[in-house]
mmCIF file of C-alpha atoms in Angstrom:
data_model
loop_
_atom_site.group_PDB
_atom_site.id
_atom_site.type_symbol
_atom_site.label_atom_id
_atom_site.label_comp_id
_atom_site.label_asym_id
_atom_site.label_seq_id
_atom_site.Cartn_x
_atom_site.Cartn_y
_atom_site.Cartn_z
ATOM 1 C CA UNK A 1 -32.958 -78.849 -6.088
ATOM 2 C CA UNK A 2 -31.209 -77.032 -9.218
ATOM 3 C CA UNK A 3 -27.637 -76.883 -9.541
ATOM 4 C CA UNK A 4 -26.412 -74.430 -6.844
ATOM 5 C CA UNK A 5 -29.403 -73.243 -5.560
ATOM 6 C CA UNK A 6 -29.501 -75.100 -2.005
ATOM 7 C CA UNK A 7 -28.528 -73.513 1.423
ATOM 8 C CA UNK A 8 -25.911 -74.077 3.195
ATOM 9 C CA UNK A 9 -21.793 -73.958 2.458
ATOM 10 C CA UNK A 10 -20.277 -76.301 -0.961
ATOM 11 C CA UNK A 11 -17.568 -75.356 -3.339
ATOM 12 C CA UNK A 12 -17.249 -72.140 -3.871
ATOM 13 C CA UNK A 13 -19.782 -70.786 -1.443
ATOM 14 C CA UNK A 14 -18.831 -68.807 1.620
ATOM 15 C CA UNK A 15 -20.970 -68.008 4.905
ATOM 16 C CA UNK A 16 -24.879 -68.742 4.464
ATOM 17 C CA UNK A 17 -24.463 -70.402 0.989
ATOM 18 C CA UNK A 18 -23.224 -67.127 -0.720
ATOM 19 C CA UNK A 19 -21.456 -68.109 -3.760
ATOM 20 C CA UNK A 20 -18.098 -66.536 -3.947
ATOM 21 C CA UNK A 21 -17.008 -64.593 -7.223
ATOM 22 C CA UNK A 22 -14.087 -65.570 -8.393
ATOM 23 C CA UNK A 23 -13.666 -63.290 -11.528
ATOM 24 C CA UNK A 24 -15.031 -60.465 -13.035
ATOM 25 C CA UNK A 25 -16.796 -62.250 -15.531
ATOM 26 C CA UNK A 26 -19.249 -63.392 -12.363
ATOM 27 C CA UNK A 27 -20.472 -59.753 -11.602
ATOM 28 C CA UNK A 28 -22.781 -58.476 -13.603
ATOM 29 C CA UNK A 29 -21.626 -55.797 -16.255
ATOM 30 C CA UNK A 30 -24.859 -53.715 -14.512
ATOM 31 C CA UNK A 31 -22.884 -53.688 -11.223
ATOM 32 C CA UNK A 32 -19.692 -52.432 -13.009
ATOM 33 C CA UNK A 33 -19.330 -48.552 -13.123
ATOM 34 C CA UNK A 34 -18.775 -48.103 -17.200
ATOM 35 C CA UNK A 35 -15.084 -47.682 -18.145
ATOM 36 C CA UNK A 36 -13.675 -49.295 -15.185
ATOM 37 C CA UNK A 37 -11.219 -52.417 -15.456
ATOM 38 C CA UNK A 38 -8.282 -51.907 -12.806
ATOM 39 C CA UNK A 39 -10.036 -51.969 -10.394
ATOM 40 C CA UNK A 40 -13.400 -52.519 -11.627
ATOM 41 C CA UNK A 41 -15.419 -49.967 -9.512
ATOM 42 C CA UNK A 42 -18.285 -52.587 -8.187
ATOM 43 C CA UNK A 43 -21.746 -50.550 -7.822
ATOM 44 C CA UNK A 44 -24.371 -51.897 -5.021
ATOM 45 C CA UNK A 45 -22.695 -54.988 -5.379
ATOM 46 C CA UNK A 46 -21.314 -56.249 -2.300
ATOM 47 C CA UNK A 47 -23.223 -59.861 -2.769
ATOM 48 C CA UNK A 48 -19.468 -59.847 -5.337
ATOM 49 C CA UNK A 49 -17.198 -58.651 -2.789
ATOM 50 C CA UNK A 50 -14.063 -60.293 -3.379
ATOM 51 C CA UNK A 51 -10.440 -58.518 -2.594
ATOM 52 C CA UNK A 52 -9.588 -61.066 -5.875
ATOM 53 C CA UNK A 53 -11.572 -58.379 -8.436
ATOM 54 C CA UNK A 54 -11.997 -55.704 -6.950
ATOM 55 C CA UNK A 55 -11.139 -52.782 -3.944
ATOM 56 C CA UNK A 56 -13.113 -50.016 -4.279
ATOM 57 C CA UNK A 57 -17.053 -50.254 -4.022
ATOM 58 C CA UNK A 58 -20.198 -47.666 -4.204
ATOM 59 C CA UNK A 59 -23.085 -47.774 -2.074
ATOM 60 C CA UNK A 60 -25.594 -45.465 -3.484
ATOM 61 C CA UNK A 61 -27.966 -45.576 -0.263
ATOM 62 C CA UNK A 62 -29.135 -47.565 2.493
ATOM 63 C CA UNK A 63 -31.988 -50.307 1.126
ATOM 64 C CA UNK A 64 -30.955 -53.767 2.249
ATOM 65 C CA UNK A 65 -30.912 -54.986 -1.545
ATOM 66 C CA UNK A 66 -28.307 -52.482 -2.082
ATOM 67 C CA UNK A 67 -25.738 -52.657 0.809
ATOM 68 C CA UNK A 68 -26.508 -56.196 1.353
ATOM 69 C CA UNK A 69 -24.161 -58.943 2.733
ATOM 70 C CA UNK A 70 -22.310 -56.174 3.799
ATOM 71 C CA UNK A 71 -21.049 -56.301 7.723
ATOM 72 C CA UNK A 72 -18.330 -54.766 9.800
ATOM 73 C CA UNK A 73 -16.795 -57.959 9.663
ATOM 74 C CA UNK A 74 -16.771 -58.521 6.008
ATOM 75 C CA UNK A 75 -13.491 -56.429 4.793
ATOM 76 C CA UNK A 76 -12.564 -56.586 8.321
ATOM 77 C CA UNK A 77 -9.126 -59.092 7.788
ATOM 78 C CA UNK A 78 -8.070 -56.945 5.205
ATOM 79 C CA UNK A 79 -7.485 -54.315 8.148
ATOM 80 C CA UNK A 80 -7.052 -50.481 7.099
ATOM 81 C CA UNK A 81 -4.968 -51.502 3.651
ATOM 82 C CA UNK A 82 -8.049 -53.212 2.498
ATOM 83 C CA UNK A 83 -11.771 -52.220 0.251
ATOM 84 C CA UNK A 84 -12.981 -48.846 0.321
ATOM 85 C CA UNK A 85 -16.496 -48.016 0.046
ATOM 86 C CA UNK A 86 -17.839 -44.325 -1.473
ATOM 87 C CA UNK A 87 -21.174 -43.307 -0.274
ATOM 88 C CA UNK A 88 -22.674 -40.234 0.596
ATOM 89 C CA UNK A 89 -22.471 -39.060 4.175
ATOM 90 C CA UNK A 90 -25.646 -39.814 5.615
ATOM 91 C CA UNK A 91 -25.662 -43.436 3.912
ATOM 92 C CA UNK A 92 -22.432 -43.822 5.574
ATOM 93 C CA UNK A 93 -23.309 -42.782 8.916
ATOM 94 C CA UNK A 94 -25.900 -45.394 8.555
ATOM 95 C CA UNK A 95 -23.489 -48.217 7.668
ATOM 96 C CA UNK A 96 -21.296 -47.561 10.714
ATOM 97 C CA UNK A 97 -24.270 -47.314 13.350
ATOM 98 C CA UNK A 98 -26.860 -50.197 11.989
ATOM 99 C CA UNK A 99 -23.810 -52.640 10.414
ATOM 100 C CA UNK A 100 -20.832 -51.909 12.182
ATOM 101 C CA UNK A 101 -18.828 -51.077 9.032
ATOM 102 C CA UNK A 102 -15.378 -49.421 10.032
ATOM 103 C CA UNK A 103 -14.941 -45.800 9.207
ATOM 104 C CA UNK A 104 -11.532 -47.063 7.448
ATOM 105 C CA UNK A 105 -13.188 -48.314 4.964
ATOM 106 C CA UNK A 106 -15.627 -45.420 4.358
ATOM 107 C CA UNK A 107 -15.156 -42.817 2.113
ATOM 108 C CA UNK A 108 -17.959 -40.322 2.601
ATOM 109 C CA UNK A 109 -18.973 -37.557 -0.399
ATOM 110 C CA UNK A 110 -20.580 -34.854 0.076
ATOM 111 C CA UNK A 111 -24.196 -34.576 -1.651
ATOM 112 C CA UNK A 112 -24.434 -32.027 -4.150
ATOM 113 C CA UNK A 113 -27.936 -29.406 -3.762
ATOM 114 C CA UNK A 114 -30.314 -29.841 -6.234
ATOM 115 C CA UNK A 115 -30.526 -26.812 -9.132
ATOM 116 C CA UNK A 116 -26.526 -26.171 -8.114
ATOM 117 C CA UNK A 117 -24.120 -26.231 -11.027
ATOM 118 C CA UNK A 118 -22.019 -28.579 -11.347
ATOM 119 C CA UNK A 119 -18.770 -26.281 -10.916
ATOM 120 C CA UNK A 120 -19.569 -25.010 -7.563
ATOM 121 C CA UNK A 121 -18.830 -27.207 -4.209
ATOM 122 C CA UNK A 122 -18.866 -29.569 -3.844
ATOM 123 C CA UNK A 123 -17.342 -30.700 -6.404
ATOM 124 C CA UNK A 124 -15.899 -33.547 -8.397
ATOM 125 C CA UNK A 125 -13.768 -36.193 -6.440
ATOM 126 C CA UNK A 126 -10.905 -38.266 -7.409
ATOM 127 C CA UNK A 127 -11.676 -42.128 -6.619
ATOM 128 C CA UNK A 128 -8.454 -44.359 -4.994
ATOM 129 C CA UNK A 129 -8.265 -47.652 -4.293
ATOM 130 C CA UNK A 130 -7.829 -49.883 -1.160
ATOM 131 C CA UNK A 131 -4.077 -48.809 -1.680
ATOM 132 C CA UNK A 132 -4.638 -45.220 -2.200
ATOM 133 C CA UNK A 133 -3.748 -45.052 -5.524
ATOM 134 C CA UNK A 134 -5.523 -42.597 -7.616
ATOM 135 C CA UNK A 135 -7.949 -44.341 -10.129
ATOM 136 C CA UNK A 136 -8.661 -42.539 -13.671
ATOM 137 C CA UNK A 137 -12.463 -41.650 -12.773
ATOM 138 C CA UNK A 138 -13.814 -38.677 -10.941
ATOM 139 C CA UNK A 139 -17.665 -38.925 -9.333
ATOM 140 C CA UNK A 140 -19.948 -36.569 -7.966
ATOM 141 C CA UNK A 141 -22.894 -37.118 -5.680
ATOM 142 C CA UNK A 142 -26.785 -35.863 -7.180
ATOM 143 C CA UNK A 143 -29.319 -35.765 -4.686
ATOM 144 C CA UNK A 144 -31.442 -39.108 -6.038
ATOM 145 C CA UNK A 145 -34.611 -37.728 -4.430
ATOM 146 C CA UNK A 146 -35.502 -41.564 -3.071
ATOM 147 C CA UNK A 147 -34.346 -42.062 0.517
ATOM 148 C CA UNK A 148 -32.382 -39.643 3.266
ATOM 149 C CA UNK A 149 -28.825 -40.108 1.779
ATOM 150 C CA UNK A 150 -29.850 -41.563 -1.220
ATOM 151 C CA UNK A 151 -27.210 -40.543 -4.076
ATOM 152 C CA UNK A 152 -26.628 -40.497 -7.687
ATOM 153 C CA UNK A 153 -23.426 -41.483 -8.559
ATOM 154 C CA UNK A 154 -22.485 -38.738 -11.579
ATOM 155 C CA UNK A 155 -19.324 -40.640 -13.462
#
């Protein structure tokens, strides 16, 4: 076997042999939502979940390679304080019924209707973080025409 490619639980590997990110510098800059440093908004990412980098997350829709290791039990010991996830509504209706995923840590956008402009509701939202602090980035949800609640996130 290669260097840290067996199953099971070493250094720096959590449940089922997931290794554990322990910076930034281990998520890919393709997972990062451009312009974003503190905190880094992770994108489909959750195989990098790690309170350590990062607090707010997107899910862009429900696909397994997307929203996977993600459980109801995996920001649960942060309690209410902790990561917040921004989805569109119908992805996150999805996340609480099929994974369990608290509704504290959901933050469900609306989807915008295709051929609407982009000033008219709904509209552009404010991310926060895990702490409600405002971040400096505003999103808003496109129809991505690929799965029911699949979304573009518009940055």
């Amino acid at each position: 076997r290669g260097k840290g490619r067996g199953k099971g639980r070493g250094k720096g590997r959590g449940k089922g042999g997931r290794r554990i990110p322990r910076s930034l510098a281990d998520v890919p800059s393709y997972k990062v939502a451009p312009g974003t440093t503190q905190p880094p908004v992770i994108v489909d990412g959750f195989q990098f979940a790690n309170p350590a980098i990062s607090d707010v997350y997107v899910l862009t829709h429900f696909h397994s390679d997307h929203y996977g290791p993600l459980t109801g039990k995996m920001f649960a010991p942060l309690g209410a304080r902790g990561c917040v996830i921004y989805t569109g509504e119908v992805t996150a209706a999805l996340c609480v019924a099929k994974l369990g995923v608290s509704r504290t840590h959901l933050r469900p956008l609306p989807v915008a209707i295709p051929g609407q402009a982009a000033s008219e509701p709904p509209g552009w939202t404010r991310l926060k973080d895990g702490g409600g602090r405002a971040l400096a980035l505003e999103v808003k949800l496109l129809d991505a025409n690929h799965c029911p609640g699949a979304a573009m996130f518009l940055f």
